[in-house]
């Protein structure tokens, strides 16, 4: 594979650029990537990397996917963008029809924005304004401990990873946290949620369904979430499934909510939505929520919007992505990767340094046993990260948790290569 050689990207970067989640004084310099194809990336020195986390969970169908690129090109050369206030267009109408067909059947209305955080922001605003419009005082939200819902203000308020939000504590809406219903914690989680919901002070409950991504792929059972949702229904607390990470096949089904009997009132979609190519997000709603804003009084409207709302090119990418996701080939990939992950789990789970191996869909995660607690971005985590990069595998451990979430198009050979590198790390990194 030949790569374009652009010298000095790393050096040029450090002059003007500020990276996400990065302490620039202590962090290693970023790696200049010049090409991507399938599950592989190449840096400016020609070194190859396996993208074992689908570039932060966005890239399901492979880098530089030709089918997606062609769809984007066709859209760019017919209608690249048009305002969505007072106008509409074919890609967004088609996308709404195709998405509603696969969403839980109570999801009827779609509101577009640009990223996962704004999708969450809109869901929280809708929950709060719904009750405001009705003249009912419900101003608080419920969320899980260690949740991650994004970095804008309402999303931060809903997030429970403390060092992400510490500096803004005083400026956030009130969110009460309940325990995640992981094995053994189901009853306590349900008890605390019921106690809060029954007060009538809460507008909504936001959660990452079945898998808490940023917390380190923490998993819990659909039965437990079903119980929480049904309590919320009883007390008029709107449920918001943040499927920004889990959506579009990651859990083996189109959405994590497809494992549930209960249905959420709202869903947040982004990341893999546009096949990993263009920033876009959607918040989806029940008819009931939409109707809470439908009135002769203009002040009851949702006064929210973004310049690039429902950008046609983003919609074209999403339509191409949906077509790929629904293809037999991609559905077979999901089954294949899950089977490979289970075989890997069987192989490592009795290793004395390995704990809590868990698999759902294309996600496998486990902990490396250590004394004491691990910092999210601590030394041990950094050693692991560096080891993987040295060995040409992009993985971002969370503390002592290692997880793999590859693009669905990854070959078995590359998957085995990732597993082998992880097994080496289990042996070597103390
Ligand atoms: C990544 C993520 C977000 C935030 O999305 P951005 O596009 O990074 O703003 C929100 N919720 C979940 C569950 C996520 O994984």
mmCIF file of N, CA, C and O and ligand atoms in Angstrom, residues 21 56-58 114-120 148-152 155 159 206-209 211-214 242-246 268 270-271 280-281, ligand 1:
data_model
loop_
_atom_site.group_PDB
_atom_site.id
_atom_site.type_symbol
_atom_site.label_atom_id
_atom_site.label_comp_id
_atom_site.label_asym_id
_atom_site.label_seq_id
_atom_site.Cartn_x
_atom_site.Cartn_y
_atom_site.Cartn_z
ATOM 1 N N UNK A 21 -9.437 16.314 24.917
ATOM 2 C CA UNK A 21 -9.045 15.499 26.082
ATOM 3 C C UNK A 21 -7.527 15.378 26.200
ATOM 4 O O UNK A 21 -7.003 14.298 26.462
ATOM 5 N N UNK A 56 -12.925 6.000 17.450
ATOM 6 C CA UNK A 56 -13.871 6.444 18.490
ATOM 7 C C UNK A 56 -15.300 6.089 18.142
ATOM 8 O O UNK A 56 -16.212 6.912 18.252
ATOM 9 N N UNK A 57 -15.477 4.851 17.624
ATOM 10 C CA UNK A 57 -16.808 4.239 17.497
ATOM 11 C C UNK A 57 -17.630 4.823 16.364
ATOM 12 O O UNK A 57 -18.832 4.635 16.310
ATOM 13 N N UNK A 58 -16.999 5.529 15.419
ATOM 14 C CA UNK A 58 -17.782 6.147 14.346
ATOM 15 C C UNK A 58 -17.739 5.379 13.031
ATOM 16 O O UNK A 58 -18.583 5.588 12.177
ATOM 17 N N UNK A 114 -25.783 18.237 14.963
ATOM 18 C CA UNK A 114 -24.457 18.012 14.380
ATOM 19 C C UNK A 114 -23.575 16.973 15.062
ATOM 20 O O UNK A 114 -22.593 16.533 14.496
ATOM 21 N N UNK A 115 -23.873 16.651 16.320
ATOM 22 C CA UNK A 115 -22.990 15.720 17.037
ATOM 23 C C UNK A 115 -23.727 15.122 18.223
ATOM 24 O O UNK A 115 -24.847 15.545 18.551
ATOM 25 N N UNK A 116 -23.111 14.145 18.861
ATOM 26 C CA UNK A 116 -23.782 13.434 19.947
ATOM 27 C C UNK A 116 -24.196 14.340 21.092
ATOM 28 O O UNK A 116 -25.290 14.197 21.653
ATOM 29 N N UNK A 117 -23.335 15.276 21.441
ATOM 30 C CA UNK A 117 -23.644 16.175 22.558
ATOM 31 C C UNK A 117 -24.883 17.012 22.258
ATOM 32 O O UNK A 117 -25.747 17.180 23.124
ATOM 33 N N UNK A 118 -24.987 17.530 21.039
ATOM 34 C CA UNK A 118 -26.162 18.346 20.715
ATOM 35 C C UNK A 118 -27.420 17.477 20.649
ATOM 36 O O UNK A 118 -28.509 17.938 21.006
ATOM 37 N N UNK A 119 -27.275 16.223 20.221
ATOM 38 C CA UNK A 119 -28.437 15.317 20.217
ATOM 39 C C UNK A 119 -28.969 15.160 21.646
ATOM 40 O O UNK A 119 -30.176 15.155 21.881
ATOM 41 N N UNK A 120 -28.044 15.054 22.603
ATOM 42 C CA UNK A 120 -28.421 14.928 24.021
ATOM 43 C C UNK A 120 -28.998 16.245 24.531
ATOM 44 O O UNK A 120 -30.020 16.276 25.223
ATOM 45 N N UNK A 148 -21.659 8.843 30.315
ATOM 46 C CA UNK A 148 -21.079 9.861 29.453
ATOM 47 C C UNK A 148 -22.077 10.214 28.369
ATOM 48 O O UNK A 148 -22.523 9.355 27.605
ATOM 49 N N UNK A 149 -22.448 11.492 28.315
ATOM 50 C CA UNK A 149 -23.424 11.922 27.317
ATOM 51 C C UNK A 149 -22.919 13.091 26.480
ATOM 52 O O UNK A 149 -23.684 13.680 25.726
ATOM 53 N N UNK A 150 -21.661 13.477 26.645
ATOM 54 C CA UNK A 150 -21.106 14.539 25.811
ATOM 55 C C UNK A 150 -20.611 15.712 26.640
ATOM 56 O O UNK A 150 -20.662 15.692 27.868
ATOM 57 N N UNK A 151 -20.167 16.757 25.947
ATOM 58 C CA UNK A 151 -19.403 17.821 26.602
ATOM 59 C C UNK A 151 -20.040 19.201 26.556
ATOM 60 O O UNK A 151 -19.445 20.163 27.049
ATOM 61 N N UNK A 152 -21.213 19.348 25.966
ATOM 62 C CA UNK A 152 -21.924 20.627 26.076
ATOM 63 C C UNK A 152 -22.633 20.656 27.440
ATOM 64 O O UNK A 152 -22.619 19.666 28.159
ATOM 65 N N UNK A 155 -25.404 18.059 28.381
ATOM 66 C CA UNK A 155 -24.769 16.748 28.254
ATOM 67 C C UNK A 155 -23.763 16.521 29.381
ATOM 68 O O UNK A 155 -23.673 15.430 29.946
ATOM 69 N N UNK A 159 -23.633 13.784 32.476
ATOM 70 C CA UNK A 159 -22.477 12.893 32.543
ATOM 71 C C UNK A 159 -21.951 12.781 33.962
ATOM 72 O O UNK A 159 -21.970 13.747 34.712
ATOM 73 N N UNK A 206 -32.010 9.869 31.493
ATOM 74 C CA UNK A 206 -31.153 9.586 30.334
ATOM 75 C C UNK A 206 -30.173 8.476 30.670
ATOM 76 O O UNK A 206 -29.648 8.417 31.786
ATOM 77 N N UNK A 207 -29.962 7.579 29.708
ATOM 78 C CA UNK A 207 -29.070 6.439 29.955
ATOM 79 C C UNK A 207 -28.439 5.974 28.651
ATOM 80 O O UNK A 207 -28.986 6.211 27.564
ATOM 81 N N UNK A 208 -27.292 5.335 28.769
ATOM 82 C CA UNK A 208 -26.677 4.622 27.652
ATOM 83 C C UNK A 208 -27.215 3.192 27.727
ATOM 84 O O UNK A 208 -26.899 2.474 28.676
ATOM 85 N N UNK A 209 -28.041 2.759 26.770
ATOM 86 C CA UNK A 209 -28.671 1.454 26.889
ATOM 87 C C UNK A 209 -27.688 0.290 26.763
ATOM 88 O O UNK A 209 -26.919 0.237 25.807
ATOM 89 N N UNK A 211 -24.786 -0.630 27.344
ATOM 90 C CA UNK A 211 -23.329 -0.472 27.414
ATOM 91 C C UNK A 211 -22.976 0.986 27.695
ATOM 92 O O UNK A 211 -23.360 1.871 26.938
ATOM 93 N N UNK A 212 -22.246 1.230 28.772
ATOM 94 C CA UNK A 212 -21.711 2.574 29.021
ATOM 95 C C UNK A 212 -20.334 2.639 28.384
ATOM 96 O O UNK A 212 -19.368 2.084 28.910
ATOM 97 N N UNK A 213 -20.259 3.323 27.242
ATOM 98 C CA UNK A 213 -19.030 3.325 26.451
ATOM 99 C C UNK A 213 -17.848 3.953 27.154
ATOM 100 O O UNK A 213 -16.861 3.278 27.473
ATOM 101 N N UNK A 214 -17.933 5.260 27.411
ATOM 102 C CA UNK A 214 -16.780 5.988 27.958
ATOM 103 C C UNK A 214 -16.391 5.506 29.352
ATOM 104 O O UNK A 214 -15.245 5.651 29.769
ATOM 105 N N UNK A 242 -29.621 7.188 25.020
ATOM 106 C CA UNK A 242 -28.492 7.781 24.305
ATOM 107 C C UNK A 242 -27.773 6.661 23.556
ATOM 108 O O UNK A 242 -26.935 5.961 24.120
ATOM 109 N N UNK A 243 -28.144 6.502 22.281
ATOM 110 C CA UNK A 243 -27.554 5.440 21.442
ATOM 111 C C UNK A 243 -26.456 5.996 20.542
ATOM 112 O O UNK A 243 -26.171 5.431 19.484
ATOM 113 N N UNK A 244 -25.847 7.089 20.963
ATOM 114 C CA UNK A 244 -24.790 7.698 20.153
ATOM 115 C C UNK A 244 -23.664 6.688 19.899
ATOM 116 O O UNK A 244 -23.169 6.569 18.778
ATOM 117 N N UNK A 245 -23.302 5.914 20.938
ATOM 118 C CA UNK A 245 -22.283 4.886 20.748
ATOM 119 C C UNK A 245 -22.901 3.578 20.270
ATOM 120 O O UNK A 245 -22.407 2.945 19.340
ATOM 121 N N UNK A 246 -24.006 3.136 20.904
ATOM 122 C CA UNK A 246 -24.531 1.779 20.673
ATOM 123 C C UNK A 246 -25.284 1.618 19.349
ATOM 124 O O UNK A 246 -25.483 0.478 18.904
ATOM 125 N N UNK A 268 -31.050 9.251 21.020
ATOM 126 C CA UNK A 268 -30.003 10.129 20.487
ATOM 127 C C UNK A 268 -29.099 9.302 19.582
ATOM 128 O O UNK A 268 -28.584 8.270 20.006
ATOM 129 N N UNK A 270 -25.824 9.402 16.646
ATOM 130 C CA UNK A 270 -24.754 10.140 15.960
ATOM 131 C C UNK A 270 -23.660 9.131 15.629
ATOM 132 O O UNK A 270 -23.969 8.021 15.228
ATOM 133 N N UNK A 271 -22.392 9.505 15.809
ATOM 134 C CA UNK A 271 -21.259 8.615 15.537
ATOM 135 C C UNK A 271 -21.462 7.810 14.245
ATOM 136 O O UNK A 271 -21.328 8.372 13.175
ATOM 137 N N UNK A 280 -22.973 14.495 12.026
ATOM 138 C CA UNK A 280 -24.421 14.709 12.014
ATOM 139 C C UNK A 280 -25.024 13.947 13.187
ATOM 140 O O UNK A 280 -24.430 12.971 13.661
ATOM 141 N N UNK A 281 -26.160 14.399 13.660
ATOM 142 C CA UNK A 281 -26.831 13.706 14.758
ATOM 143 C C UNK A 281 -28.325 13.871 14.611
ATOM 144 O O UNK A 281 -28.805 14.783 13.929
HETATM 145 C C1 LIG B 1 -19.545 10.129 22.064
HETATM 146 C C2 LIG B 1 -20.802 10.155 22.839
HETATM 147 C C3 LIG B 1 -21.531 11.347 23.020
HETATM 148 C C4 LIG B 1 -21.034 12.665 22.518
HETATM 149 O O1 LIG B 1 -20.972 12.710 21.150
HETATM 150 P P1 LIG B 1 -20.051 13.847 20.448
HETATM 151 O O2 LIG B 1 -20.339 13.687 18.994
HETATM 152 O O3 LIG B 1 -18.650 13.502 20.814
HETATM 153 O O4 LIG B 1 -20.470 15.161 20.985
HETATM 154 C C5 LIG B 1 -22.722 11.284 23.701
HETATM 155 N N1 LIG B 1 -23.181 10.122 24.193
HETATM 156 C C6 LIG B 1 -22.521 8.962 24.046
HETATM 157 C C7 LIG B 1 -23.088 7.708 24.600
HETATM 158 C C8 LIG B 1 -21.296 8.934 23.379
HETATM 159 O O5 LIG B 1 -20.620 7.797 23.248
#
